[in-house]
XYZ file of C-alpha atoms in Angstrom:
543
model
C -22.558 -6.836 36.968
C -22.681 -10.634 36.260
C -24.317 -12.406 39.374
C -23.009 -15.203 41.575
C -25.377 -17.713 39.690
C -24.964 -16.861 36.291
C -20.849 -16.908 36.890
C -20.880 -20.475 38.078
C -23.376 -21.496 35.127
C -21.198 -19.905 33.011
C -17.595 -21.544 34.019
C -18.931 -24.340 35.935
C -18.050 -26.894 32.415
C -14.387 -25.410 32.384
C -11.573 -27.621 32.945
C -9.075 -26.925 35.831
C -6.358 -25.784 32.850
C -8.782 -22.907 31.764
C -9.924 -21.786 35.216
C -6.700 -21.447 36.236
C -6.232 -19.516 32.721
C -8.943 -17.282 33.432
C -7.659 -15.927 37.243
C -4.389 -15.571 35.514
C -5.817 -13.363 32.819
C -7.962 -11.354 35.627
C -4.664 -11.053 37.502
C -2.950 -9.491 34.460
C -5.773 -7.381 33.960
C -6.234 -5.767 36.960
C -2.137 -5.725 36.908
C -2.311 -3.644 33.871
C -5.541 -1.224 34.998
C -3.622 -0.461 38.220
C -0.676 0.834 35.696
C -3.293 2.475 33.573
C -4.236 4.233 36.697
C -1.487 5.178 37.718
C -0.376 6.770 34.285
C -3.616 8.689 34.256
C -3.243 9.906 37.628
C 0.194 10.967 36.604
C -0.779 12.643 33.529
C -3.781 15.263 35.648
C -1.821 15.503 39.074
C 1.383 15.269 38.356
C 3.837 17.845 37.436
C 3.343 19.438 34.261
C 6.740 20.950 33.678
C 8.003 20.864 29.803
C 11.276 21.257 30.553
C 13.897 19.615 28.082
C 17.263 17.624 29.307
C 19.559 19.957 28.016
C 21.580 16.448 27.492
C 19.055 16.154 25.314
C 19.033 17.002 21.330
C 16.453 19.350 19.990
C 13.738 17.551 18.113
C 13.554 20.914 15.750
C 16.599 22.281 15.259
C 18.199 18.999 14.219
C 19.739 20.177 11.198
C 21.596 22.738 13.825
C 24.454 22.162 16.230
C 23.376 21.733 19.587
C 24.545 24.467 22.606
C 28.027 23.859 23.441
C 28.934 21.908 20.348
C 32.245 22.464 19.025
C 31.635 23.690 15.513
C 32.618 22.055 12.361
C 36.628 22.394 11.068
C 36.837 23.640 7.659
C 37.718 20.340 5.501
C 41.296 20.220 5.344
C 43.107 19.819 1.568
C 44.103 15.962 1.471
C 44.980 13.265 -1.162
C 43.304 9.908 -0.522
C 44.072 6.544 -2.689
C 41.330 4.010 -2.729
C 39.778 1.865 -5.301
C 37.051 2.681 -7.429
C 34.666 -0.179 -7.555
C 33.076 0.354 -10.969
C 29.747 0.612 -12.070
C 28.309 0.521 -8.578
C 27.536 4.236 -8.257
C 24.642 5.276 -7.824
C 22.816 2.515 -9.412
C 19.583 3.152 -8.224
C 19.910 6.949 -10.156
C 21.105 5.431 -13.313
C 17.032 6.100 -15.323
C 17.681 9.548 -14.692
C 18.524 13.088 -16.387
C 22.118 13.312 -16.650
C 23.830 16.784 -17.331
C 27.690 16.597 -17.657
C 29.833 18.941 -17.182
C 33.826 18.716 -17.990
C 36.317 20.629 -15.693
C 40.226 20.836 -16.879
C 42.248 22.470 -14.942
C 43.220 25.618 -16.004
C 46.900 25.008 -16.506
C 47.514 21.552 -18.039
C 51.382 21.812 -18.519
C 53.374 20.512 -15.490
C 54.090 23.143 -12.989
C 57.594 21.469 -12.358
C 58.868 20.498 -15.782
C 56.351 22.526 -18.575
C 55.522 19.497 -20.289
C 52.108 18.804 -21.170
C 50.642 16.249 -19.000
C 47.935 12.959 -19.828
C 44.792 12.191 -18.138
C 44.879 9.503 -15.963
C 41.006 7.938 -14.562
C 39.078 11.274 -13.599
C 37.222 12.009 -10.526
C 33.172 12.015 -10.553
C 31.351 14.305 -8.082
C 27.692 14.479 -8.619
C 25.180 16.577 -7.398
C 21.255 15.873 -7.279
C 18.871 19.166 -7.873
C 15.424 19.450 -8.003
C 13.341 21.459 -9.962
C 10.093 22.442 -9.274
C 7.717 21.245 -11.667
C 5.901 23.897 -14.477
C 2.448 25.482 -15.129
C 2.365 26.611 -18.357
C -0.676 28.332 -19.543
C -1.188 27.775 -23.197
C -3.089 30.655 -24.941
C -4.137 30.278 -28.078
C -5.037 33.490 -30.303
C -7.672 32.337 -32.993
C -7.740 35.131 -35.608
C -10.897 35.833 -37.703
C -11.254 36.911 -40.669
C -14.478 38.844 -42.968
C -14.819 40.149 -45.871
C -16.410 43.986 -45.584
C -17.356 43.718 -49.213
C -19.677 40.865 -48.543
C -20.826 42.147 -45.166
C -21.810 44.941 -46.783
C -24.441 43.515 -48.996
C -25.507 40.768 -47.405
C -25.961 43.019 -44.319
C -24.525 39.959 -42.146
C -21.076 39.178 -40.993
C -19.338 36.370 -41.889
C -16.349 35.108 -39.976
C -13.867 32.458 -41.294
C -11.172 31.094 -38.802
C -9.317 28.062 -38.544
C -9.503 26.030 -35.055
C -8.477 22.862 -36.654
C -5.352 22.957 -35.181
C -6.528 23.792 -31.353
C -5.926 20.396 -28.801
C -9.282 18.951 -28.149
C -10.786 19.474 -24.426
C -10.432 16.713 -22.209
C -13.602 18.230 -20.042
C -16.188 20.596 -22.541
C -15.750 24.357 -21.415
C -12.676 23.632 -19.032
C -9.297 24.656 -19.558
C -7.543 21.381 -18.216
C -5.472 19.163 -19.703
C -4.783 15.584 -19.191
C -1.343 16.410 -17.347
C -3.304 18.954 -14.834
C -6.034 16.180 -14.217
C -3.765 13.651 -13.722
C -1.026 15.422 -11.808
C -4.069 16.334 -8.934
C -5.354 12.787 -8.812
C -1.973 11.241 -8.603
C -0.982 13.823 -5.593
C -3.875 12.750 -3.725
C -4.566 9.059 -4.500
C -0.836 8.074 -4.511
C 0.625 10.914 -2.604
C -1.824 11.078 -0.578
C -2.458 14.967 -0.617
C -5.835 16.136 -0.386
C -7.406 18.932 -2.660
C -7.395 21.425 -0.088
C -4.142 20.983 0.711
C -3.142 20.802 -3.110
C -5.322 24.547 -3.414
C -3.060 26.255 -0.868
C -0.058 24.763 -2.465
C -1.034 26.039 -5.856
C -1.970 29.565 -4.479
C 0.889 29.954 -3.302
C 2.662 29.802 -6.684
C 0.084 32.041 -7.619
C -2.644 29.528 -9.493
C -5.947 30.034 -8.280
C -7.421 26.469 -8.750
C -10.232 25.544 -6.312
C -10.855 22.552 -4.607
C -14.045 22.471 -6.045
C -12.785 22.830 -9.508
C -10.198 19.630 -8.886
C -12.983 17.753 -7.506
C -14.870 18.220 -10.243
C -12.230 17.692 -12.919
C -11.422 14.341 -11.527
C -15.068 12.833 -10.856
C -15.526 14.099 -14.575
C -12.521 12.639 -16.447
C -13.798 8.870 -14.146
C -17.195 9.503 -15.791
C -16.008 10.061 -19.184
C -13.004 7.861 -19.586
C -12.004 5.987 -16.821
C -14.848 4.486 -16.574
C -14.813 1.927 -19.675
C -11.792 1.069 -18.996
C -12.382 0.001 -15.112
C -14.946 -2.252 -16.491
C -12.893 -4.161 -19.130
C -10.624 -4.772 -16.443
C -13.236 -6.100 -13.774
C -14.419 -8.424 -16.864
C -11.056 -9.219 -17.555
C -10.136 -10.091 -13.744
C -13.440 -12.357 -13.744
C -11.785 -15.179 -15.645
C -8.324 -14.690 -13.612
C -7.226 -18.055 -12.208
C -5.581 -17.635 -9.096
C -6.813 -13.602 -7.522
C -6.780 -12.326 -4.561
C -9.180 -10.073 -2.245
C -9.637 -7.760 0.829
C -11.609 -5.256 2.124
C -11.449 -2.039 4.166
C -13.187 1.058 5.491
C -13.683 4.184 3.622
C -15.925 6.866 5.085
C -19.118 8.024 2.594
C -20.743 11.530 4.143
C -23.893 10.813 1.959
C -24.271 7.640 3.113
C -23.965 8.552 6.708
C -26.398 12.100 6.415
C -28.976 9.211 4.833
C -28.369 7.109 7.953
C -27.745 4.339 6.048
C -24.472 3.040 7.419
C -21.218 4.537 9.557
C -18.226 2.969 7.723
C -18.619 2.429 3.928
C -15.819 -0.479 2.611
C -13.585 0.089 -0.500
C -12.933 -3.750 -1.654
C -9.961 -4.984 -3.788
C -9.349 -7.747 -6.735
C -5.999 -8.612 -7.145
C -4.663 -10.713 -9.672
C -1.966 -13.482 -8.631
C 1.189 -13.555 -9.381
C 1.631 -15.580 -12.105
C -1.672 -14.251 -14.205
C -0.745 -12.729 -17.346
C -2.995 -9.872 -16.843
C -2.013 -8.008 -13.608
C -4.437 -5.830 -12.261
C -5.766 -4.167 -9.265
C -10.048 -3.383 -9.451
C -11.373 -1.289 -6.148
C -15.356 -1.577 -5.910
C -17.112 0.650 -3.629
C -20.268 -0.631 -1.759
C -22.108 1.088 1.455
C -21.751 -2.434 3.694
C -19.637 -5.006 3.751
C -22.704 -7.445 3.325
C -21.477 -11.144 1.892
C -23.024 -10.541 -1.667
C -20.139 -7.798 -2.898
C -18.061 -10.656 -3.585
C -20.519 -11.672 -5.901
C -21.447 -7.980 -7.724
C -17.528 -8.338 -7.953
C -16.935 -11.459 -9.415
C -20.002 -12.236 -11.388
C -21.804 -15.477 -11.270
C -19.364 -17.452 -13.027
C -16.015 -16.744 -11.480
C -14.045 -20.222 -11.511
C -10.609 -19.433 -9.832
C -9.211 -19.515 -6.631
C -9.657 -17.221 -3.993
C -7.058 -15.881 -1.518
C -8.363 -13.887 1.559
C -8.391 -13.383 5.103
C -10.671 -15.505 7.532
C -14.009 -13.156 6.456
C -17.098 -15.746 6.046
C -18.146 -13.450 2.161
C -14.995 -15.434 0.095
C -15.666 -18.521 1.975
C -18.920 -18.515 1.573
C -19.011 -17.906 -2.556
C -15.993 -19.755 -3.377
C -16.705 -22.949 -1.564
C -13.947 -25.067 -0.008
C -12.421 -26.312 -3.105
C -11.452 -22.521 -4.502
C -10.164 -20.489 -1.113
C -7.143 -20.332 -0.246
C -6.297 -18.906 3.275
C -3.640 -16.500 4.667
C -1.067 -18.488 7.411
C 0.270 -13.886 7.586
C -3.115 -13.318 9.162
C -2.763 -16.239 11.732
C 0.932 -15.422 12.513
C -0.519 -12.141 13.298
C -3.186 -13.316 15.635
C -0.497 -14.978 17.433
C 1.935 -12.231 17.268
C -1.092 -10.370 18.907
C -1.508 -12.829 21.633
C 1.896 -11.939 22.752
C 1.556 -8.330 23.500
C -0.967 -9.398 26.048
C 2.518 -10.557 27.736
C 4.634 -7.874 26.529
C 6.700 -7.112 29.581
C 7.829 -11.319 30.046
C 7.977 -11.125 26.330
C 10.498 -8.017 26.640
C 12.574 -9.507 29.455
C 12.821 -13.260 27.679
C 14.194 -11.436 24.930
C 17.277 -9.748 26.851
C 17.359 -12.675 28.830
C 20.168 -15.365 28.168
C 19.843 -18.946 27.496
C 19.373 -20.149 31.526
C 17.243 -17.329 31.802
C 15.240 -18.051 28.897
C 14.524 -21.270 29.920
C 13.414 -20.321 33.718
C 10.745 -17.908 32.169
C 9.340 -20.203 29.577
C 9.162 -22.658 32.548
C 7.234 -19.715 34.648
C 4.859 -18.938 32.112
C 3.808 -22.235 29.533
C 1.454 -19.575 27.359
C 4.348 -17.755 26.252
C 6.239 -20.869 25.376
C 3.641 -22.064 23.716
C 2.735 -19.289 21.413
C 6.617 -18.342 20.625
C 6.462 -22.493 19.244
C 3.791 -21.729 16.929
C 5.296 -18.619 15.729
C 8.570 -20.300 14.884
C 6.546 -23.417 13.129
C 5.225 -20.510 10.725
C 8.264 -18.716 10.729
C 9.977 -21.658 9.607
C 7.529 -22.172 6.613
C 8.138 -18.442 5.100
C 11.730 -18.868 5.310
C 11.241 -21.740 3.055
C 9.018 -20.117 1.084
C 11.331 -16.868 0.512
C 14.007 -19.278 -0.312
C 12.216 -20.925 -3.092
C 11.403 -17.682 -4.724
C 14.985 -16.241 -4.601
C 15.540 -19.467 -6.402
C 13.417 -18.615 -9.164
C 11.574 -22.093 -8.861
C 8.649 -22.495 -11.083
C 5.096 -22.808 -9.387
C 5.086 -26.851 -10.386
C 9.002 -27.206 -8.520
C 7.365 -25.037 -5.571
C 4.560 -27.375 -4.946
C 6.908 -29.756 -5.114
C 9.337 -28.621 -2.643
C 6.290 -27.977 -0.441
C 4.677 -31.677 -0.322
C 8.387 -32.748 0.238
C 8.839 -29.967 3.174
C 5.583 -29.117 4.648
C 3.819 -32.179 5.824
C 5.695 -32.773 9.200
C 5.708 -28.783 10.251
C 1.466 -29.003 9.217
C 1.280 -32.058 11.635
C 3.154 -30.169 14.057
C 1.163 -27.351 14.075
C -2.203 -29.002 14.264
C -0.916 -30.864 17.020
C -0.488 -27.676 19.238
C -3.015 -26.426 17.682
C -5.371 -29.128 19.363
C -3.978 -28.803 23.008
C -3.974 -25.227 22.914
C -7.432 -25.298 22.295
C -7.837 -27.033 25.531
C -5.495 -24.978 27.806
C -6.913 -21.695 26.896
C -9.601 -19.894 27.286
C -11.866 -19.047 24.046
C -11.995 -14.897 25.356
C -8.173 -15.018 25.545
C -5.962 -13.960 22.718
C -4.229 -17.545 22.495
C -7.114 -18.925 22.594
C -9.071 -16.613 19.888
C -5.886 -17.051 17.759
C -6.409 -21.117 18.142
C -9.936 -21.153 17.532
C -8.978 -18.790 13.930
C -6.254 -21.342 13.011
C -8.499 -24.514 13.589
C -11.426 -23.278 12.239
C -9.577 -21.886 8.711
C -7.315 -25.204 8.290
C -8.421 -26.096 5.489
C -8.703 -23.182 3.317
C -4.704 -22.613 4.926
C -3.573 -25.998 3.712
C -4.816 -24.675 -0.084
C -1.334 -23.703 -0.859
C -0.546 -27.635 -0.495
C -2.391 -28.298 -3.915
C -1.208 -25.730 -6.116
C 1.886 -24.007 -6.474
C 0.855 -20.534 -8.200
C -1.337 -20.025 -4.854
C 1.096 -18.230 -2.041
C 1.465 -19.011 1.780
C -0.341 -15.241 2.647
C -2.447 -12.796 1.217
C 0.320 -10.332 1.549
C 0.731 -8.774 -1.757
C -2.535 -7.262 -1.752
C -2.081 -5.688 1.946
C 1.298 -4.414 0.922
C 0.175 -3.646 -2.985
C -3.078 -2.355 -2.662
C -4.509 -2.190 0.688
C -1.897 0.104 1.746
C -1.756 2.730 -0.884
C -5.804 3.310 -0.215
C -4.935 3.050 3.939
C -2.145 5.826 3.089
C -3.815 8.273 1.487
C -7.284 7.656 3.053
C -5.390 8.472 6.606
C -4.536 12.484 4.781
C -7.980 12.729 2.924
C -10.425 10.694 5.368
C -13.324 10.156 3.525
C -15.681 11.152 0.191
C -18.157 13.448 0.235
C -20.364 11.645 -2.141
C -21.019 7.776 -3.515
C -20.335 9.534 -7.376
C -17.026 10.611 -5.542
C -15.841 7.331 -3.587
C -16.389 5.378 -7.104
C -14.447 8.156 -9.091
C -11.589 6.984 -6.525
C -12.364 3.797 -7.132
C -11.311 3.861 -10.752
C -8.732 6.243 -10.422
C -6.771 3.816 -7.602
C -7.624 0.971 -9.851
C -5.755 2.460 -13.023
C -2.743 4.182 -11.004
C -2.345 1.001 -8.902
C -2.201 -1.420 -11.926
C -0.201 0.530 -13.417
C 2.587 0.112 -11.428
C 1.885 -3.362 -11.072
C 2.522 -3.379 -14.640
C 5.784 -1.013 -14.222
C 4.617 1.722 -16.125
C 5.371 5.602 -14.843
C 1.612 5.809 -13.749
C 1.059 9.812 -14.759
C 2.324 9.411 -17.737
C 0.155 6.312 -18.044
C -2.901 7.853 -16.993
C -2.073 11.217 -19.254
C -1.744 9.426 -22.314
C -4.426 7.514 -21.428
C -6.403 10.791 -21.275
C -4.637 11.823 -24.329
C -5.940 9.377 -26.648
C -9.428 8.992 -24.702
C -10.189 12.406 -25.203
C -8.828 12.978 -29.063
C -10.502 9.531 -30.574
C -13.847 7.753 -30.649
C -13.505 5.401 -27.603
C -14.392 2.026 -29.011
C -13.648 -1.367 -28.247
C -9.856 -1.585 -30.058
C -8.784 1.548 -28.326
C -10.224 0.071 -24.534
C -8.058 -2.831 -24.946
C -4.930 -0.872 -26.545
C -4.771 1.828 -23.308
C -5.614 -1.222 -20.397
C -2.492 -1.443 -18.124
C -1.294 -4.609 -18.892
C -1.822 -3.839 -22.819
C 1.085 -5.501 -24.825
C 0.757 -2.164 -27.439
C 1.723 0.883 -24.561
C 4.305 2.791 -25.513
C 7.896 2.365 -24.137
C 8.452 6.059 -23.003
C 6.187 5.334 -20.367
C 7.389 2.392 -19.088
C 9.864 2.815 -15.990
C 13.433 1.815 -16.070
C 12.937 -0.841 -13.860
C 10.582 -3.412 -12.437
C 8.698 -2.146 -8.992
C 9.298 -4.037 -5.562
């Protein structure tokens, strides 16, 4: 426990503004431990009864009426009369399989007069049915043929067959194919279903396919394919203009049995919007030491960089090449109010009088809800210049025509938050972030291709890896963790790039494993390749 000396030589600089701060903040602490407390006492003394409102509806048996419920009427025979509003149906459907099927009635003379009668606009009832996707195990039967005659004298057998014909193997001396391979990766990097999981599934339908074997398969097809093809696109994103990066956890088992670190990171490259070549390259690396930015990027990267607050971009791109993220210091701010969740709660039911009284009672709240509007006020702009389709040069211009008066605003309480709360507090941490990353936030202010956030690779690519990492939880191995490396570099991009990614990735595999791989062929099969084919293109862009 801190001592009476070392307390007052601690807060003894501290203006009156922060020390009253600071017994406010210990006032809402304790406040909030007492309710801890009594929630925990609760929880082991209380009663433990599981009884359900009866009032209430059944989790598990929603699909079923509840006790007492009258049940459904039968549907009653009715004629209705509205107006069909044409080509609206089912719009998001329209890429798919469509089986049609005419019904007539059975009688089409009049029942009153015998005449026959004319169509008039028909009615359209669909249906949507899924079918369970295929194994199919090909066998092929080589026959051989000898000659006994020959044999016979030359006392050895000689066997002539034809295998010209057979598919070549994607892995030597396994039966998989490129759509088995890629069907397992995709389930667990996209889908986010780990190979155990995907072995009970599949023994269930009766195919005995090990874990181990899946593993295996899809380290092996990385090694020999994917491989080339992540590195032409980490080149390729090396002389990017405008790119974007993060970083997150991902748990290594070998690097934690050789003590050498807890929490691995899987880092991203994302290309900007408005590159040519869009692209997402995941590096693996044991720490998240400063220099990965640098085994990333190379020594000669020129572009800008979007990121986070995180010292490793700052620190190799230099001031004149980062851009910041104004998302991530919303956020801090948006954090700072859930240390007043309950006023925050009431002010929001609260009418306009009300309102008023408790922003009067509590200046922190006001405070941080007039930053978060500043910003808010900024996206909405910047949302409405995209749904305008403005070009990047008629965004930046919109921007130095827009911006400058909010900026000055929000510097300005900036500053005199800095000196009304404390540095420990959550206003005051989120402060400190803002001031401290102002420049590198007002990058967006020089060029137009550069967004307000670093959004698009949290929602792009961040998130797919945070997905499925939350079902599979970590890699056995470092050979594994950079197998998934590739493989969420080449699924991710190709989306990006609106392709169908498995049937990217299996004719990908296709050609990979039927050709010598040479340079041509690497940049022919990249994801943003001008020479894919259209069948595997999707219908429509991605959002």
């Amino acid at each position: 426990m801190i001592t009476e000396k070392e307390f007052i030589d601690k807060y003894k600089d501290y203006s009156k503004d922060q020390l009253l701060q600071l017994a406010y903040t210990n006032l809402v602490r304790a406040h909030s431990s007492e309710e801890n407390y009594k929630t925990l006492a609760k929880r082991f003394f209380g009663p433990r009864s599981e009884k359900i409102n009866p009032n209430q509806l059944s989790l598990f048996n929603e699909a079923e009426p509840t006790a007492g419920a009258e049940p459904e009427k039968a549907e009653e025979s009715e004629t209705v009369t509205y107006t069909r509003r044409k080509g609206k149906r089912n719009e998001k459907l329209k890429s798919m399989q469509v089986v049609e099927e005419h019904v007539w009635p059975g009688n089409r003379d009049c029942p009153v007069c015998g005449k026959p009668m004319q169509e008039v606009s028909p009615d359209i009832v669909e249906y949507l049915e899924h079918i369970p996707e295929q194994f199919i195990l090909h066998r092929y039967i080589i026959h051989n043929l000898t000659c006994r005659a020959c044999n016979d004298e030359k006392m050895n057998m000689t066997v002539y067959n034809d295998k010209s014909s057979l598919p070549p193997r994607l892995i030597e001396g396994s039966f998989a194919t490129p759509s088995v391979v890629v069907n397992i990766a995709a389930n667990k990097f996209l889908m986010g279903e780990p190979f155990y999981r995907q072995e009970k599934d599949l023994l269930r339908r009766g195919i005995p396919i090990s874990r181990q074997n899946m593993c295996g398969w899809v380290i092996k097809t990385a090694d020999l394919y994917l491989r080339v093809l992540y590195d032409r696109m980490m080149e390729d994103g090396r002389s990017s203009e405008v790119i974007h990066m993060d970083e997150t956890t991902l748990a290594c088992l070998e690097e934690r049995k050789n003590g050498k670190t807890s929490n691995s990171y899987a880092w991203l490259m994302m290309s900007g919007e408005y590159e040519e070549k869009q692209f997402a390259v995941y590096f693996y690396n044991a720490t998240r030491e400063y220099g990965t930015v640098g085994k990333l990027l190379g020594p000669g990267f020129h572009g800008v960089i979007q990121s986070d607050g995180y010292g490793a971009y700052s620190e190799y791109a230099g001031t004149e090449k980062k851009a910041g993220c104004w998302a991530h210091a919303r956020r801090k701010y948006n954090d700072a109010l859930a240390g007043n969740e309950k006023v925050y709660k009431e002010y929001q039911k609260a009418g306009r009088e009300k309102k008023a009284e408790i922003l009067e009672q509590y200046p922190s709240l006001k405070d941080i809800l007039r930053m978060i509007e500043y910003m808010q006020r900024m996206f909405r702009m910047e949302k409405s210049y995209k749904e305008a389709g403005m070009t990047p040069g008629e965004i930046l211009a919109q921007r130095k025509e827009s911006y400058p008066k909010i900026l000055e605003d929000v510097r300005s309480l900036a500053e005199e938050m800095k000196d009304k709360y404390l540095p420990q507090s959550k206003a005051g941490k989120a402060t400190t972030y803002l001031l401290n990353q102002w420049g590198p936030l007002n990058y967006f202010m020089t060029d137009g291709r550069v967004p307000m956030s670093n959004n698009i690779i949290e929602r792009e690519g961040v998130k797919p890896l945070v997905m499925s990492r939350k079902n599979f939880l970590f890699a056995d191995t470092v050979r594994g963790a950079e197998a998934s490396m590739a493989w969420f570099s080449l699924l991710v991009s190709a989306v990006m790039n609106h392709l169908d990614p498995q049937k990217y990735m299996v004719y990908v595999l296709e050609q990979m494993s039927s050709q010598y791989i040479t340079d041509e062929l690497i940049s022919r099969l990249l994801p943003y390749s001008k020479d894919l084919p259209k069948e595997i293109k999707t219908a429509s862009p991605s959002k």
